[in-house]
PDB file of C-alpha atoms in Angstrom:
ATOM      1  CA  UNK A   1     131.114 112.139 -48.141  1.00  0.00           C
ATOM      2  CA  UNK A   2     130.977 109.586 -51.159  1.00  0.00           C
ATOM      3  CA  UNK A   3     131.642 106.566 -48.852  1.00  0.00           C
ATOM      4  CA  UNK A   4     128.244 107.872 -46.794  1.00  0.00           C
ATOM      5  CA  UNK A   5     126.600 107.847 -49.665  1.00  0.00           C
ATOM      6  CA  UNK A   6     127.915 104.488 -51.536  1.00  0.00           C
ATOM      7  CA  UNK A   7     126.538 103.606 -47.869  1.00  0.00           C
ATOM      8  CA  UNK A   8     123.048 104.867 -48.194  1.00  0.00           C
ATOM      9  CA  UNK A   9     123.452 103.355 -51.586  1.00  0.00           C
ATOM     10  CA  UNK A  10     123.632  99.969 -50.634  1.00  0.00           C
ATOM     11  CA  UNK A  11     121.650 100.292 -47.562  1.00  0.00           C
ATOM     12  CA  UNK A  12     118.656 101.163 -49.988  1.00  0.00           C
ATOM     13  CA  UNK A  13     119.842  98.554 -52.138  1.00  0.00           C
ATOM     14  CA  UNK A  14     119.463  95.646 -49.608  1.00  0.00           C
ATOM     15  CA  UNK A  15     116.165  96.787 -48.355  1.00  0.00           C
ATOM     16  CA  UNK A  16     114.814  96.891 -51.636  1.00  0.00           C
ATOM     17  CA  UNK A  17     115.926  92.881 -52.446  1.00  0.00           C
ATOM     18  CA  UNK A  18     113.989  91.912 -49.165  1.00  0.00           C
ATOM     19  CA  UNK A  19     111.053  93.141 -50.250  1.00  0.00           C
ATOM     20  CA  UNK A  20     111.302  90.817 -53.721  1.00  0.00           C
ATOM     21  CA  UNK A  21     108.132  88.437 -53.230  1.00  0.00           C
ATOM     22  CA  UNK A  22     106.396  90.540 -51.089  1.00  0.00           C
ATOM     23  CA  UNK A  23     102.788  91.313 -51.583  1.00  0.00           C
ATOM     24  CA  UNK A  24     100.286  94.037 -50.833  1.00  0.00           C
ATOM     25  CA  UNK A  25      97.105  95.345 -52.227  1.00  0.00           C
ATOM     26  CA  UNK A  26      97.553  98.855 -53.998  1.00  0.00           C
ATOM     27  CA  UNK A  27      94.781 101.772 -53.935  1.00  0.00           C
ATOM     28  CA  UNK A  28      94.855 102.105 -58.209  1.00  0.00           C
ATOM     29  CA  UNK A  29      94.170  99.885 -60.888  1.00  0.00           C
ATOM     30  CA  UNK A  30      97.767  99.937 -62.058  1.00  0.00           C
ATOM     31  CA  UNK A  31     100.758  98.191 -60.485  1.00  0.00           C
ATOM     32  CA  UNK A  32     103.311 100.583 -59.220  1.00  0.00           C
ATOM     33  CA  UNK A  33     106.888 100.726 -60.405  1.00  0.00           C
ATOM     34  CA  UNK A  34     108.967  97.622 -59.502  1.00  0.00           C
ATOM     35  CA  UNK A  35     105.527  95.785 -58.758  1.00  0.00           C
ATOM     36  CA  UNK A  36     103.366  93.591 -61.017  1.00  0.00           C
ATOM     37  CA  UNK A  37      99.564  92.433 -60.548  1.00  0.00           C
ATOM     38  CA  UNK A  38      99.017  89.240 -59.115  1.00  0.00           C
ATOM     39  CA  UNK A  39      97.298  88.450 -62.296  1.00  0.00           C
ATOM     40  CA  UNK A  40      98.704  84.866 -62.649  1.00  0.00           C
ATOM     41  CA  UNK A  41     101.266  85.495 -65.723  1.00  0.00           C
ATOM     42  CA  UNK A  42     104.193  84.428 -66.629  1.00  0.00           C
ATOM     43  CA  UNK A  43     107.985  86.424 -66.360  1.00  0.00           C
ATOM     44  CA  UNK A  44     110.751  85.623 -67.750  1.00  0.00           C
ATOM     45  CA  UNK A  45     113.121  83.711 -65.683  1.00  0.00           C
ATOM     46  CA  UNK A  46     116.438  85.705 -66.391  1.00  0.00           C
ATOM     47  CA  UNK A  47     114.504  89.399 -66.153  1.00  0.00           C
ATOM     48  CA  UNK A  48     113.140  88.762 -63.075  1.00  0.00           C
ATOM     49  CA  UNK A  49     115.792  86.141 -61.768  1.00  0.00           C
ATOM     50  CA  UNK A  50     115.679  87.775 -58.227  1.00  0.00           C
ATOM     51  CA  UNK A  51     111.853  87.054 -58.283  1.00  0.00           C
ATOM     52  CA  UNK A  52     112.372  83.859 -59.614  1.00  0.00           C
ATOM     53  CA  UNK A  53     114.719  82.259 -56.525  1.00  0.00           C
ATOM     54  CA  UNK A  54     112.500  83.782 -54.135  1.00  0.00           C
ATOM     55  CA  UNK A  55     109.225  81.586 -55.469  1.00  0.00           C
ATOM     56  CA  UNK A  56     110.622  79.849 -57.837  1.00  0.00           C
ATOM     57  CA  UNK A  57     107.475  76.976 -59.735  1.00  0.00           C
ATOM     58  CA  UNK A  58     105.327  77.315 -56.561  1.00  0.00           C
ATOM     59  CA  UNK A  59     102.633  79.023 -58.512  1.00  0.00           C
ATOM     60  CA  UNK A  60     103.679  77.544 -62.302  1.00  0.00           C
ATOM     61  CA  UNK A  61     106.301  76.409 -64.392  1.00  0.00           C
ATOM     62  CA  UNK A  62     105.125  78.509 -67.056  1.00  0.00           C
ATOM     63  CA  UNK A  63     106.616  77.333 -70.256  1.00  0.00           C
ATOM     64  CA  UNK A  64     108.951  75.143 -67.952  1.00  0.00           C
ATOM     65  CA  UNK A  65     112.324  76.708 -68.954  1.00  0.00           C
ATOM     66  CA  UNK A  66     112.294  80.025 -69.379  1.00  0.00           C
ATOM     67  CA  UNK A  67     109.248  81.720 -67.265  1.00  0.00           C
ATOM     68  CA  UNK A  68     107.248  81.292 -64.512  1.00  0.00           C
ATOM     69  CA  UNK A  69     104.042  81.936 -62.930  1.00  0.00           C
ATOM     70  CA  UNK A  70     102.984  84.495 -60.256  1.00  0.00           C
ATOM     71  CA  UNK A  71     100.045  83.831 -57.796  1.00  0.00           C
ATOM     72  CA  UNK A  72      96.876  84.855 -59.043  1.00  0.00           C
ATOM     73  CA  UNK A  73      95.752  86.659 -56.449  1.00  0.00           C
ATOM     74  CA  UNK A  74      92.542  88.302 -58.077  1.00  0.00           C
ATOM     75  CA  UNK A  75      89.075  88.205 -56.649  1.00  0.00           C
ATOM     76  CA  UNK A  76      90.683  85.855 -53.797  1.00  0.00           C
ATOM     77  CA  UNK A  77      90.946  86.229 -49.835  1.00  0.00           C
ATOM     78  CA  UNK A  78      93.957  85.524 -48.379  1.00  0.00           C
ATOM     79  CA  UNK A  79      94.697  82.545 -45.820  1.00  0.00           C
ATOM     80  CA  UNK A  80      97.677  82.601 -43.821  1.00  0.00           C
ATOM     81  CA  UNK A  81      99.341  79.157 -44.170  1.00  0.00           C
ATOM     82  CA  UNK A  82      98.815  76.326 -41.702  1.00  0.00           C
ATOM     83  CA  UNK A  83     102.118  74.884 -41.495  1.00  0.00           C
ATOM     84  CA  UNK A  84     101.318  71.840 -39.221  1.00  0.00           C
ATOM     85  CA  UNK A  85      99.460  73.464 -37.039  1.00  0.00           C
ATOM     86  CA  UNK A  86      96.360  71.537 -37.571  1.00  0.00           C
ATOM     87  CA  UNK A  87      93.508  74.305 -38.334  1.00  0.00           C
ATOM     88  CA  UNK A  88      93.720  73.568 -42.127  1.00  0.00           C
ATOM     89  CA  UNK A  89      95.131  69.958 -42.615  1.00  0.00           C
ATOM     90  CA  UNK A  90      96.441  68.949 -46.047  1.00  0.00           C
ATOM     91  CA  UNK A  91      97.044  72.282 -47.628  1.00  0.00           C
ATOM     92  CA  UNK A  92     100.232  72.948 -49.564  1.00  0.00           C
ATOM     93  CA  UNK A  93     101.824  76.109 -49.444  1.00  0.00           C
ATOM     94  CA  UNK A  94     100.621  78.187 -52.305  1.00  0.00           C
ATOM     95  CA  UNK A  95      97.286  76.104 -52.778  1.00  0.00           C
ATOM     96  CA  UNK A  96      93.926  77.193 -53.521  1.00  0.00           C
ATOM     97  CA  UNK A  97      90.633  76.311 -52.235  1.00  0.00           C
ATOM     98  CA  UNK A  98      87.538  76.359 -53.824  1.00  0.00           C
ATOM     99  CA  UNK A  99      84.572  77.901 -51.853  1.00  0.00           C
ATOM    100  CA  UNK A 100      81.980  76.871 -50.371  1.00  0.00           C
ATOM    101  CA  UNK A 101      78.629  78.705 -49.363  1.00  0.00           C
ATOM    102  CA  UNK A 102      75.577  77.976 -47.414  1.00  0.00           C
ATOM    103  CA  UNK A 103      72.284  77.441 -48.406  1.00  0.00           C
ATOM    104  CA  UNK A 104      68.732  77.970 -46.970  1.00  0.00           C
ATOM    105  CA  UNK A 105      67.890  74.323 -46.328  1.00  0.00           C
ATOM    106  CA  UNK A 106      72.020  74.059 -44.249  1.00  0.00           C
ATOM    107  CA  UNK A 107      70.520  75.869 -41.579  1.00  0.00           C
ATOM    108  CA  UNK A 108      69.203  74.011 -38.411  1.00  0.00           C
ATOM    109  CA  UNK A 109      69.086  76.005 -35.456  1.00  0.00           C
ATOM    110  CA  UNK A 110      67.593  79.082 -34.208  1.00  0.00           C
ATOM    111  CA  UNK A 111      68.740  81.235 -31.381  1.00  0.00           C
ATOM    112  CA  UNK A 112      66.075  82.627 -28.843  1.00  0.00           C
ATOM    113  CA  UNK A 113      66.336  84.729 -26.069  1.00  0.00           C
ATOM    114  CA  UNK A 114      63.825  85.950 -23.248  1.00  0.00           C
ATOM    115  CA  UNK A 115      65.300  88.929 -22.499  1.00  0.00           C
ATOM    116  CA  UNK A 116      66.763  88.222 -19.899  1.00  0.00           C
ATOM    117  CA  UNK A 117      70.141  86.178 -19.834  1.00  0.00           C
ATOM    118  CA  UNK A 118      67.964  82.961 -20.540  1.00  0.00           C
ATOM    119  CA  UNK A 119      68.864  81.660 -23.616  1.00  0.00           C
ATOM    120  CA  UNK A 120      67.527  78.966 -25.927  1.00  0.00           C
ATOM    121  CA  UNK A 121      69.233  77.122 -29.158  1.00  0.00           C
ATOM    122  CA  UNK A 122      66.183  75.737 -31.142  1.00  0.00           C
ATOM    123  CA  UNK A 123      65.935  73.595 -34.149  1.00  0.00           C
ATOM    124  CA  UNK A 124      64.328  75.414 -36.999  1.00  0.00           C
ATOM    125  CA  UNK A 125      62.792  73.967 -40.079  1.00  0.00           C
ATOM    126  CA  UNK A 126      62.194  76.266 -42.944  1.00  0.00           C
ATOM    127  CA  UNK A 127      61.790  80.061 -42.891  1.00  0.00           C
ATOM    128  CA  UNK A 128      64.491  82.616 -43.519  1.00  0.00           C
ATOM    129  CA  UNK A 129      67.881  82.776 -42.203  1.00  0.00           C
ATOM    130  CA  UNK A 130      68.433  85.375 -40.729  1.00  0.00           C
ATOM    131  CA  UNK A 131      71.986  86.023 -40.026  1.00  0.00           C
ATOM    132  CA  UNK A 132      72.687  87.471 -43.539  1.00  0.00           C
ATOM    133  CA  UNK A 133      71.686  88.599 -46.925  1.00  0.00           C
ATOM    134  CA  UNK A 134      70.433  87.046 -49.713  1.00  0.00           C
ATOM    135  CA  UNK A 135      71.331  83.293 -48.407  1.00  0.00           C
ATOM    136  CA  UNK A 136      70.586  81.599 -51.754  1.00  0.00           C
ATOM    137  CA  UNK A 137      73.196  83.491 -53.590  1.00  0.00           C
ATOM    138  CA  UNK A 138      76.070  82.124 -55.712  1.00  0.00           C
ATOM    139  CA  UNK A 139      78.729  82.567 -52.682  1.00  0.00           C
ATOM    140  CA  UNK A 140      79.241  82.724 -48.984  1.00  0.00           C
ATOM    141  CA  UNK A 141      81.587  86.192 -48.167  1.00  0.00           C
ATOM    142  CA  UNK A 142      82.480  89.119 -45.969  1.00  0.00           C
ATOM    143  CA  UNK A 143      82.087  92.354 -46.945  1.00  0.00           C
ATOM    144  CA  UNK A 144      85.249  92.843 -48.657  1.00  0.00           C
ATOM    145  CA  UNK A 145      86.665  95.972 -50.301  1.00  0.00           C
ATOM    146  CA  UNK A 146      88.704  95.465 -53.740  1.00  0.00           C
ATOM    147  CA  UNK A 147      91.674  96.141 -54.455  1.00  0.00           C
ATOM    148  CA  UNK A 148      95.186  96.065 -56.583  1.00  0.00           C
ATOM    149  CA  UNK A 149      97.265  92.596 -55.634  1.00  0.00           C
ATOM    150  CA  UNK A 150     100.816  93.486 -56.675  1.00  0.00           C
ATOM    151  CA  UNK A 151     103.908  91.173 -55.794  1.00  0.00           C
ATOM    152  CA  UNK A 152     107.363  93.060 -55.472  1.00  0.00           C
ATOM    153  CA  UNK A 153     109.703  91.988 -58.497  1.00  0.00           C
ATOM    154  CA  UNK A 154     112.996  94.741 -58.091  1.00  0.00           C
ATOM    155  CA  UNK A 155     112.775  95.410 -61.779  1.00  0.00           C
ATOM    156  CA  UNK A 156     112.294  98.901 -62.775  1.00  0.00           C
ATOM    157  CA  UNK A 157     111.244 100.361 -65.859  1.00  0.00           C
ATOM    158  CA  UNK A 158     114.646 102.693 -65.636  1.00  0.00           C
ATOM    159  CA  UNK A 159     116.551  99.538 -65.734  1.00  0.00           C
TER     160      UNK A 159
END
C-alpha cells in the first residue's frame, strides 16, 4: 500500500514540474496557487529556481544576479513563434511587437457585387470604411475577451 502511494506521490510530483513555464489565462483577477500573473516582475532566482531553468533571462535579467523577469503578458495577444518558418521573419523568441492599426485614408478598394456571382474590386477614394467600427480609433483589434495571464512557477504558499 505505501509503495502505491509513494507512487502516486511522485507520479503527481513529475506532472506538476512539467507544467513549470506553462501559461494560461485564468477566469479571476487573482493568480491561483502555484501560479503568478504575467505581470512582468521579478522572482527571486533561488525561490523559484525550477522557474528560473525553464526561462531563464528570456524576458529580463532583473537585477542580473539574483531575480528575473516573467513575460508581461497583460493587455497583449499571443503569437505563436515563427521559428524559421518564414510568416514572421526576424522575430526572437520572447519578442514583442508593437501594433499597428489602420486608418481611414489606408483604405483603397471597395468590393461590389451584382447579385449575382459577378463580382467587382473597385478603387475607392474617401467615404467610410466599412468593414469595421470606429476606423480612426487608437488601435486595430479583434474582439477579445480579458482575462488572468498566469505562468506556472511549482511554488506553493504551503511550502
Amino acid at each position: 500500500m505505501e509503495d502505491g502511494i509513494n507512487d502516486a506521490h511522485k507520479l503527481a510530483e513529475d506532472l506538476y514540474s512539467m507544467l513549470v513555464g506553462f501559461v494560461s489565462y485564468y477566469c479571476k483577477d487573482t493568480a491561483p496557487d502555484g501560479w503568478v500573473v504575467c505581470d512582468g516582475r521579478a522572482l527571486s532566482r533561488t525561490t523559484y529556481s525550477a522557474l528560473f531553468n525553464i526561462i531563464g533571462i528570456t524576458f529580463g535579467s532583473g537585477d542580473g544576479s539574483t531575480t528575473f523577469n516573467i513575460p508581461d503578458l497583460r493587455g497583449e495577444f499571443i503569437r505563436g513563434y515563427d521559428a524559421g518558418r518564414g510568416i514572421d521573419n526576424g522575430r526572437v523568441f520572447g519578442g514583442a511587437q508593437n501594433g499597428t492599426r489602420l486608418t481611414t485614408d489606408e483604405h483603397g478598394v471597395r468590393y461590389v457585387s451584382d447579385g449575382e456571382d459577378n463580382k467587382t474590386v473597385r478603387a475607392h477614394e474617401g467615404g467610410n470604411a466599412s468593414l469595421g467600427n470606429n476606423i480612426n480609433s487608437i488601435a486595430t483589434r479583434p474582439r477579445n475577451v480579458a482575462l488572468l495571464p498566469c505562468i506556472y512557477t511549482g511554488v506553493h504558499k504551503t511550502e
